[in-house]
Every structure is written in C-alpha cells, then in structure tokens.
PDB file of C-alpha atoms in Angstrom:
ATOM      1  CA  MET A   1      -3.613  10.960   9.059  1.00  0.00           C
ATOM      2  CA  ARG A   2      -5.681  12.374  11.870  1.00  0.00           C
ATOM      3  CA  ALA A   3      -4.284  12.961  15.332  1.00  0.00           C
ATOM      4  CA  GLU A   4      -6.566  10.326  16.926  1.00  0.00           C
ATOM      5  CA  ILE A   5      -5.144   7.628  14.672  1.00  0.00           C
ATOM      6  CA  ARG A   6      -1.524   8.725  15.202  1.00  0.00           C
ATOM      7  CA  SER A   7      -2.149   8.604  18.945  1.00  0.00           C
ATOM      8  CA  ALA A   8      -3.745   5.154  18.755  1.00  0.00           C
ATOM      9  CA  VAL A   9      -0.842   3.822  16.673  1.00  0.00           C
ATOM     10  CA  LYS A  10       1.596   5.116  19.289  1.00  0.00           C
ATOM     11  CA  GLU A  11      -0.375   3.572  22.158  1.00  0.00           C
ATOM     12  CA  ILE A  12      -0.751   0.208  20.411  1.00  0.00           C
ATOM     13  CA  ARG A  13       2.986   0.073  19.655  1.00  0.00           C
ATOM     14  CA  ALA A  14       3.835   0.794  23.279  1.00  0.00           C
ATOM     15  CA  ASP A  15       1.251  -1.517  24.894  1.00  0.00           C
ATOM     16  CA  ARG A  16       2.884  -4.727  26.103  1.00  0.00           C
ATOM     17  CA  ASP A  17       0.171  -5.667  28.586  1.00  0.00           C
ATOM     18  CA  SER A  18      -2.972  -6.042  26.464  1.00  0.00           C
ATOM     19  CA  GLY A  19      -3.787  -9.067  24.384  1.00  0.00           C
ATOM     20  CA  ALA A  20      -4.342  -9.100  20.655  1.00  0.00           C
ATOM     21  CA  ARG A  21      -8.112  -8.875  20.975  1.00  0.00           C
ATOM     22  CA  GLN A  22      -7.917  -5.842  23.236  1.00  0.00           C
ATOM     23  CA  LEU A  23      -5.492  -4.087  20.901  1.00  0.00           C
ATOM     24  CA  ALA A  24      -7.652  -4.880  17.878  1.00  0.00           C
ATOM     25  CA  LEU A  25     -10.646  -3.391  19.676  1.00  0.00           C
ATOM     26  CA  ALA A  26      -8.629  -0.323  20.690  1.00  0.00           C
ATOM     27  CA  ALA A  27      -7.644   0.195  17.055  1.00  0.00           C
ATOM     28  CA  LEU A  28     -11.220  -0.216  15.865  1.00  0.00           C
ATOM     29  CA  ARG A  29     -12.537   2.177  18.492  1.00  0.00           C
ATOM     30  CA  ALA A  30     -10.001   4.803  17.400  1.00  0.00           C
ATOM     31  CA  LEU A  31     -11.071   4.193  13.819  1.00  0.00           C
ATOM     32  CA  ALA A  32     -14.732   4.526  14.833  1.00  0.00           C
ATOM     33  CA  LEU A  33     -14.077   8.075  16.046  1.00  0.00           C
ATOM     34  CA  GLU A  34     -12.759   9.023  12.620  1.00  0.00           C
ATOM     35  CA  ALA A  35     -15.037   6.924  10.410  1.00  0.00           C
ATOM     36  CA  PRO A  36     -18.179   9.094  10.265  1.00  0.00           C
ATOM     37  CA  GLU A  37     -16.260  11.998   8.739  1.00  0.00           C
ATOM     38  CA  CYS A  38     -13.538  10.305   6.703  1.00  0.00           C
ATOM     39  CA  THR A  39     -13.176   9.525   3.038  1.00  0.00           C
ATOM     40  CA  GLY A  40     -12.454   6.060   1.761  1.00  0.00           C
ATOM     41  CA  GLU A  41      -8.826   7.011   1.197  1.00  0.00           C
ATOM     42  CA  GLU A  42      -8.500   8.270   4.780  1.00  0.00           C
ATOM     43  CA  LEU A  43     -10.077   5.068   6.090  1.00  0.00           C
ATOM     44  CA  ARG A  44      -7.683   2.939   4.023  1.00  0.00           C
ATOM     45  CA  GLU A  45      -4.682   4.927   5.255  1.00  0.00           C
ATOM     46  CA  SER A  46      -5.834   4.692   8.865  1.00  0.00           C
ATOM     47  CA  CYS A  47      -6.515   0.941   8.629  1.00  0.00           C
ATOM     48  CA  ARG A  48      -3.052   0.414   7.205  1.00  0.00           C
ATOM     49  CA  ALA A  49      -1.337   2.550   9.858  1.00  0.00           C
ATOM     50  CA  LEU A  50      -3.178   0.780  12.676  1.00  0.00           C
ATOM     51  CA  ALA A  51      -2.430  -2.677  11.247  1.00  0.00           C
ATOM     52  CA  MET A  52       1.256  -1.771  10.948  1.00  0.00           C
ATOM     53  CA  ALA A  53       1.405  -0.562  14.548  1.00  0.00           C
ATOM     54  CA  ARG A  54       2.086  -4.210  15.476  1.00  0.00           C
ATOM     55  CA  PRO A  55       2.774  -5.995  12.165  1.00  0.00           C
ATOM     56  CA  MET A  56       3.174  -9.451  13.727  1.00  0.00           C
ATOM     57  CA  MET A  57      -0.190  -9.292  15.491  1.00  0.00           C
ATOM     58  CA  THR A  58      -2.580 -11.079  13.174  1.00  0.00           C
ATOM     59  CA  ALA A  59      -5.723 -10.168  15.127  1.00  0.00           C
ATOM     60  CA  LEU A  60      -4.995  -6.486  14.652  1.00  0.00           C
ATOM     61  CA  GLU A  61      -4.324  -6.900  10.945  1.00  0.00           C
ATOM     62  CA  ASN A  62      -7.456  -9.020  10.522  1.00  0.00           C
ATOM     63  CA  ALA A  63      -9.606  -6.437  12.324  1.00  0.00           C
ATOM     64  CA  MET A  64      -8.399  -3.680  10.019  1.00  0.00           C
ATOM     65  CA  ALA A  65      -8.857  -5.912   6.960  1.00  0.00           C
ATOM     66  CA  TRP A  66     -12.395  -6.753   8.058  1.00  0.00           C
ATOM     67  CA  ALA A  67     -13.308  -3.084   8.553  1.00  0.00           C
ATOM     68  CA  TRP A  68     -11.839  -2.167   5.156  1.00  0.00           C
ATOM     69  CA  SER A  69     -13.581  -5.086   3.446  1.00  0.00           C
ATOM     70  CA  ARG A  70     -16.932  -4.127   4.945  1.00  0.00           C
ATOM     71  CA  TYR A  71     -16.362  -0.538   3.790  1.00  0.00           C
ATOM     72  CA  LEU A  72     -15.761  -1.785   0.242  1.00  0.00           C
ATOM     73  CA  ASP A  73     -19.069  -3.679   0.430  1.00  0.00           C
ATOM     74  CA  THR A  74     -21.119  -0.898   2.000  1.00  0.00           C
ATOM     75  CA  ALA A  75     -19.350   2.406   1.197  1.00  0.00           C
ATOM     76  CA  ASP A  76     -20.269   3.421   4.762  1.00  0.00           C
ATOM     77  CA  PRO A  77     -17.143   3.810   6.935  1.00  0.00           C
ATOM     78  CA  ALA A  78     -19.013   4.151  10.229  1.00  0.00           C
ATOM     79  CA  SER A  79     -21.123   1.019   9.820  1.00  0.00           C
ATOM     80  CA  ALA A  80     -18.160  -0.959   8.465  1.00  0.00           C
ATOM     81  CA  VAL A  81     -16.080  -0.200  11.558  1.00  0.00           C
ATOM     82  CA  GLN A  82     -19.028  -0.842  13.884  1.00  0.00           C
ATOM     83  CA  GLU A  83     -19.585  -4.262  12.299  1.00  0.00           C
ATOM     84  CA  ALA A  84     -15.930  -5.119  12.862  1.00  0.00           C
ATOM     85  CA  ILE A  85     -16.199  -4.072  16.521  1.00  0.00           C
ATOM     86  CA  GLU A  86     -19.314  -6.205  17.010  1.00  0.00           C
ATOM     87  CA  LEU A  87     -17.633  -9.185  15.356  1.00  0.00           C
ATOM     88  CA  ILE A  88     -14.622  -9.049  17.674  1.00  0.00           C
ATOM     89  CA  GLU A  89     -16.704  -8.359  20.778  1.00  0.00           C
ATOM     90  CA  SER A  90     -18.879 -11.416  20.116  1.00  0.00           C
ATOM     91  CA  ALA A  91     -16.008 -13.760  19.172  1.00  0.00           C
ATOM     92  CA  PRO A  92     -15.411 -15.280  22.645  1.00  0.00           C
ATOM     93  CA  GLU A  93     -19.022 -16.402  22.938  1.00  0.00           C
ATOM     94  CA  GLY A  94     -18.870 -17.996  19.498  1.00  0.00           C
ATOM     95  CA  MET A  95     -15.662 -19.819  20.332  1.00  0.00           C
ATOM     96  CA  ALA A  96     -17.115 -21.082  23.608  1.00  0.00           C
ATOM     97  CA  LEU A  97     -20.247 -22.322  21.854  1.00  0.00           C
ATOM     98  CA  ALA A  98     -18.183 -24.161  19.236  1.00  0.00           C
ATOM     99  CA  ALA A  99     -15.996 -25.726  21.939  1.00  0.00           C
ATOM    100  CA  ARG A 100     -19.025 -26.920  23.923  1.00  0.00           C
ATOM    101  CA  LYS A 101     -20.140 -28.927  20.898  1.00  0.00           C
ATOM    102  CA  VAL A 102     -16.950 -30.977  20.676  1.00  0.00           C
ATOM    103  CA  ILE A 103     -15.367 -31.064  24.149  1.00  0.00           C
ATOM    104  CA  PRO A 104     -16.971 -33.247  26.813  1.00  0.00           C
ATOM    105  CA  PRO A 105     -17.968 -31.358  29.961  1.00  0.00           C
ATOM    106  CA  HIS A 106     -15.526 -31.157  32.867  1.00  0.00           C
ATOM    107  CA  THR A 107     -12.500 -32.201  30.810  1.00  0.00           C
ATOM    108  CA  LEU A 108     -10.705 -28.989  29.942  1.00  0.00           C
ATOM    109  CA  MET A 109      -8.379 -26.805  31.919  1.00  0.00           C
ATOM    110  CA  THR A 110      -6.360 -24.050  30.311  1.00  0.00           C
ATOM    111  CA  TYR A 111      -3.731 -21.618  31.411  1.00  0.00           C
ATOM    112  CA  GLY A 112      -2.373 -18.832  29.293  1.00  0.00           C
ATOM    113  CA  PHE A 113      -1.263 -15.225  29.202  1.00  0.00           C
ATOM    114  CA  SER A 114      -3.373 -14.166  26.221  1.00  0.00           C
ATOM    115  CA  SER A 115      -6.916 -12.947  26.678  1.00  0.00           C
TER     116      SER A 115
END
C-alpha cells in the first residue's frame, strides 16, 4: 500500500471531529492521488484499507464500494474515483430537492451534530 493511503487511513482513524461525508471525501481524495498510476489490485487494496479505517462508518464503506464498482465497470481507476467524489459532493443538493417535494415549506427544523 502506498504511503498516501497509509497516511489517510491513519488520519481517518484519528479524526473524531469530521462527519461521515467529510471522511468519505477525504478517503476518496487520497484514493484519487493514487488512482491514475495504480493497478486494479492496488485500488482494491486501498479501497479496503480506507473502508476499514472506520469499519462502523457506512458512508465511508459505501464510498469505497462505489469507487471499486465503477472501476469494475470502466477499468479506469481515475475516472471511477472521480465519479464517486462527484456523487458524494452532489448528495446534499439531491437530498434537499427530494425533501422539498414532500415536506411543506416552513415546517421543518433540525438540530444535529452530523454534517
């Protein structure tokens, strides 16, 4: 495993301030640095290591699974990881749009620690 991935795994394990989405993006961005030059086996190993950095964090595991799945479809590690990054970056807007369709205006107030 490359040093960038080992470092990202260490940082993700230690981070107790960021939310799941931020950690998933951090993992994908670390993977994006490696992806253009890695083999499929290296990508698989890196995805697994990053997902296991916080095994109870589903968003992180799902991000790595999505990147790996896209790689299996495209055989292009760099574009697979970039697609996963774009998916996670656009998720809040999609959730807000879906909520606007079913929740009447001016009726929702939320409070939470997660991003």
